[in-house]
Amino acid sequence: MDKKELRKQIRAAKKAVPFCEKCARSKPIMQQVEELPKFQQANTILLYWSMEDEVQTQEFVNKWYQHKMLLLPCVDGDDLILRQYTGPECMQAGEQFGIGEPTGPAFTQLDTIEMIIVPGVAFDHQLNRMGRGRGFYDRLLKSTPNAFKVGVAFSFQMVDHVPTEEFDVPMNAVITEK
């Protein structure tokens, strides 16, 4: 199956799951993230502020931002810039997608990021990831080679094979609710 067809299939599966169920399924995923030794040891972590169809992260971000430096991506043209999350009052609607983005100075010390929690459209058991198609995360992940990369997804987003290209960056782990 090609990327376009796979995105269509996963989009339909996501639409079939009510938001309240996505929230319930997100809790065990994020609990597993918390239990990872890499998470426990990390001081600087890049996450994402979830959209309605993704593994929900807002509660997790609000739980941990006073204990670790949490960074969130902000869309800037074709790239992502990172900013520190300092609490709910620092958020504003992003320009392109309306996703919450923190205000404040850009974080540029990419080599200090120890862990990245990454959303995706689909993942496979070889730890390959397929995003929404704009390459935002692929470009960012290439610039953070030392970070431990954890894909988070609902179990229906796991597939036998994700079509990959040379610029795709594999995960170190993928966590689902199962």
Tab-separated table of C-alpha atoms in Angstrom:
chain	number	residue	atom	x	y	z
A	1	MET	CA	0.000	0.000	0.000
A	2	ASP	CA	1.352	3.436	-0.876
A	3	LYS	CA	1.547	6.356	1.565
A	4	LYS	CA	-1.523	8.126	0.187
A	5	GLU	CA	-3.728	5.053	0.569
A	6	LEU	CA	-2.328	4.259	4.009
A	7	ARG	CA	-3.003	7.830	5.215
A	8	LYS	CA	-6.572	7.545	3.924
A	9	GLN	CA	-7.089	4.210	5.696
A	10	ILE	CA	-5.729	5.473	9.039
A	11	ARG	CA	-7.691	8.734	8.780
A	12	ALA	CA	-10.909	6.689	8.438
A	13	ALA	CA	-9.934	4.514	11.422
A	14	LYS	CA	-9.256	7.624	13.535
A	15	LYS	CA	-12.628	9.137	12.602
A	16	ALA	CA	-14.368	5.935	13.727
A	17	VAL	CA	-13.044	6.339	17.298
A	18	PRO	CA	-14.866	8.934	19.443
A	19	PHE	CA	-12.676	11.626	21.027
A	20	CYS	CA	-13.486	10.433	24.566
A	21	GLU	CA	-12.193	6.982	23.639
A	22	LYS	CA	-9.009	8.488	22.181
A	23	CYS	CA	-8.509	10.255	25.522
A	24	ALA	CA	-9.033	7.005	27.435
A	25	ARG	CA	-6.642	5.109	25.145
A	26	SER	CA	-4.039	7.872	25.483
A	27	LYS	CA	-3.662	7.488	29.261
A	28	PRO	CA	-1.954	4.039	29.239
A	29	ILE	CA	0.265	5.137	26.338
A	30	MET	CA	1.540	8.153	28.227
A	31	GLN	CA	1.888	6.107	31.440
A	32	GLN	CA	4.197	3.751	29.543
A	33	VAL	CA	6.234	6.752	28.390
A	34	GLU	CA	6.589	7.868	32.035
A	35	GLU	CA	7.862	4.415	32.992
A	36	LEU	CA	10.663	4.407	30.416
A	37	PRO	CA	14.088	4.770	32.072
A	38	LYS	CA	15.030	7.171	29.237
A	39	PHE	CA	12.109	9.418	30.212
A	40	GLN	CA	12.920	9.258	33.909
A	41	GLN	CA	16.559	10.204	33.255
A	42	ALA	CA	15.862	12.891	30.646
A	43	ASN	CA	15.832	16.570	31.543
A	44	THR	CA	15.016	18.051	28.121
A	45	ILE	CA	12.149	16.450	26.211
A	46	LEU	CA	10.429	17.422	22.987
A	47	LEU	CA	6.734	16.548	22.850
A	48	TYR	CA	3.809	17.805	20.821
A	49	TRP	CA	0.543	19.541	21.671
A	50	SER	CA	-1.947	17.012	20.335
A	51	MET	CA	-4.604	17.551	17.738
A	52	GLU	CA	-7.969	15.890	18.292
A	53	ASP	CA	-7.117	12.796	16.225
A	54	GLU	CA	-3.755	12.077	17.927
A	55	VAL	CA	-2.624	10.446	21.157
A	56	GLN	CA	-3.563	13.121	23.674
A	57	THR	CA	-0.628	14.853	25.370
A	58	GLN	CA	-1.992	18.029	27.008
A	59	GLU	CA	-2.560	16.431	30.420
A	60	PHE	CA	0.906	14.855	30.277
A	61	VAL	CA	2.555	18.158	29.335
A	62	ASN	CA	0.801	19.957	32.183
A	63	LYS	CA	1.823	17.229	34.623
A	64	TRP	CA	5.540	17.342	33.767
A	65	TYR	CA	6.476	20.875	32.683
A	66	GLN	CA	7.487	21.941	36.203
A	67	HIS	CA	9.794	18.913	36.573
A	68	LYS	CA	11.492	18.746	33.168
A	69	MET	CA	12.220	21.156	30.349
A	70	LEU	CA	9.424	20.380	27.890
A	71	LEU	CA	9.663	21.713	24.382
A	72	LEU	CA	6.815	21.937	21.896
A	73	PRO	CA	7.081	22.476	18.138
A	74	CYS	CA	5.767	25.590	16.413
A	75	VAL	CA	5.164	25.623	12.673
A	76	ASP	CA	7.281	28.247	10.912
A	77	GLY	CA	6.752	27.984	7.163
A	78	ASP	CA	8.014	24.531	6.182
A	79	ASP	CA	9.920	23.940	9.394
A	80	LEU	CA	9.341	23.447	13.088
A	81	ILE	CA	10.908	25.734	15.624
A	82	LEU	CA	10.902	24.725	19.264
A	83	ARG	CA	9.830	26.690	22.298
A	84	GLN	CA	9.683	25.779	25.969
A	85	TYR	CA	6.287	25.122	27.493
A	86	THR	CA	6.043	27.179	30.694
A	87	GLY	CA	2.368	26.626	31.498
A	88	PRO	CA	-1.081	26.948	29.922
A	89	GLU	CA	-0.838	30.743	29.828
A	90	CYS	CA	2.071	30.570	27.357
A	91	MET	CA	-0.050	28.939	24.629
A	92	GLN	CA	-1.525	30.543	21.538
A	93	ALA	CA	-3.178	29.139	18.405
A	94	GLY	CA	-0.621	28.291	15.745
A	95	GLU	CA	-0.713	30.100	12.414
A	96	GLN	CA	-1.077	27.166	10.009
A	97	PHE	CA	-3.094	24.475	11.759
A	98	GLY	CA	-4.532	26.143	14.856
A	99	ILE	CA	-2.545	23.755	17.056
A	100	GLY	CA	-1.551	25.233	20.395
A	101	GLU	CA	1.982	26.603	20.338
A	102	PRO	CA	3.985	28.181	23.149
A	103	THR	CA	5.155	31.762	22.955
A	104	GLY	CA	8.631	32.813	23.983
A	105	PRO	CA	12.106	32.565	22.502
A	106	ALA	CA	13.084	29.783	20.131
A	107	PHE	CA	15.013	26.892	21.671
A	108	THR	CA	18.079	26.261	19.521
A	109	GLN	CA	20.239	23.837	21.531
A	110	LEU	CA	18.957	20.797	19.655
A	111	ASP	CA	21.898	18.654	20.759
A	112	THR	CA	20.680	18.878	24.380
A	113	ILE	CA	17.319	17.228	23.636
A	114	GLU	CA	17.448	13.805	25.239
A	115	MET	CA	14.061	12.407	24.235
A	116	ILE	CA	11.451	13.129	21.590
A	117	ILE	CA	7.872	11.910	21.800
A	118	VAL	CA	6.643	11.824	18.218
A	119	PRO	CA	3.152	11.580	16.735
A	120	GLY	CA	2.563	9.849	13.435
A	121	VAL	CA	-0.097	8.623	11.073
A	122	ALA	CA	1.257	5.060	11.050
A	123	PHE	CA	4.132	3.022	12.460
A	124	ASP	CA	5.375	-0.495	11.787
A	125	HIS	CA	7.165	-3.091	13.894
A	126	GLN	CA	10.490	-2.150	12.281
A	127	LEU	CA	10.010	1.242	14.026
A	128	ASN	CA	9.372	3.144	10.806
A	129	ARG	CA	7.094	6.172	10.998
A	130	MET	CA	4.861	7.838	8.461
A	131	GLY	CA	3.727	11.384	9.164
A	132	ARG	CA	1.110	13.586	7.566
A	133	GLY	CA	3.270	14.195	4.498
A	134	ARG	CA	4.852	17.606	4.959
A	135	GLY	CA	8.168	16.324	6.357
A	136	PHE	CA	8.161	18.596	9.439
A	137	TYR	CA	9.280	15.883	11.837
A	138	ASP	CA	11.658	14.175	9.404
A	139	ARG	CA	13.672	17.394	9.089
A	140	LEU	CA	13.594	17.982	12.843
A	141	LEU	CA	14.522	14.387	13.739
A	142	LYS	CA	17.573	14.527	11.455
A	143	SER	CA	18.860	17.505	13.462
A	144	THR	CA	18.537	15.644	16.801
A	145	PRO	CA	20.543	12.441	16.219
A	146	ASN	CA	21.341	11.894	19.912
A	147	ALA	CA	17.737	12.048	21.146
A	148	PHE	CA	15.832	8.856	21.989
A	149	LYS	CA	12.822	8.907	19.651
A	150	VAL	CA	9.545	7.397	20.853
A	151	GLY	CA	6.565	7.144	18.542
A	152	VAL	CA	3.186	7.153	20.264
A	153	ALA	CA	0.112	5.799	18.506
A	154	PHE	CA	-3.143	3.968	18.933
A	155	SER	CA	-2.913	0.241	18.203
A	156	PHE	CA	-4.885	0.626	14.955
A	157	GLN	CA	-2.073	2.869	13.663
A	158	MET	CA	0.379	-0.051	13.725
A	159	VAL	CA	0.685	-1.627	10.292
A	160	ASP	CA	2.760	-4.411	8.766
A	161	HIS	CA	4.798	-2.082	6.583
A	162	VAL	CA	5.251	1.681	6.373
A	163	PRO	CA	6.614	2.762	2.980
A	164	THR	CA	9.887	4.584	3.645
A	165	GLU	CA	12.165	6.919	1.764
A	166	GLU	CA	15.793	7.887	2.374
A	167	PHE	CA	14.861	10.959	4.439
A	168	ASP	CA	12.606	9.053	6.880
A	169	VAL	CA	13.987	8.705	10.412
A	170	PRO	CA	13.081	5.530	12.335
A	171	MET	CA	12.036	5.557	15.981
A	172	ASN	CA	13.921	3.923	18.861
A	173	ALA	CA	10.589	2.677	20.262
A	174	VAL	CA	6.877	2.811	19.469
A	175	ILE	CA	4.270	2.692	22.242
A	176	THR	CA	0.574	1.927	21.858
A	177	GLU	CA	-2.139	1.266	24.427
A	178	LYS	CA	-1.576	-2.471	23.922
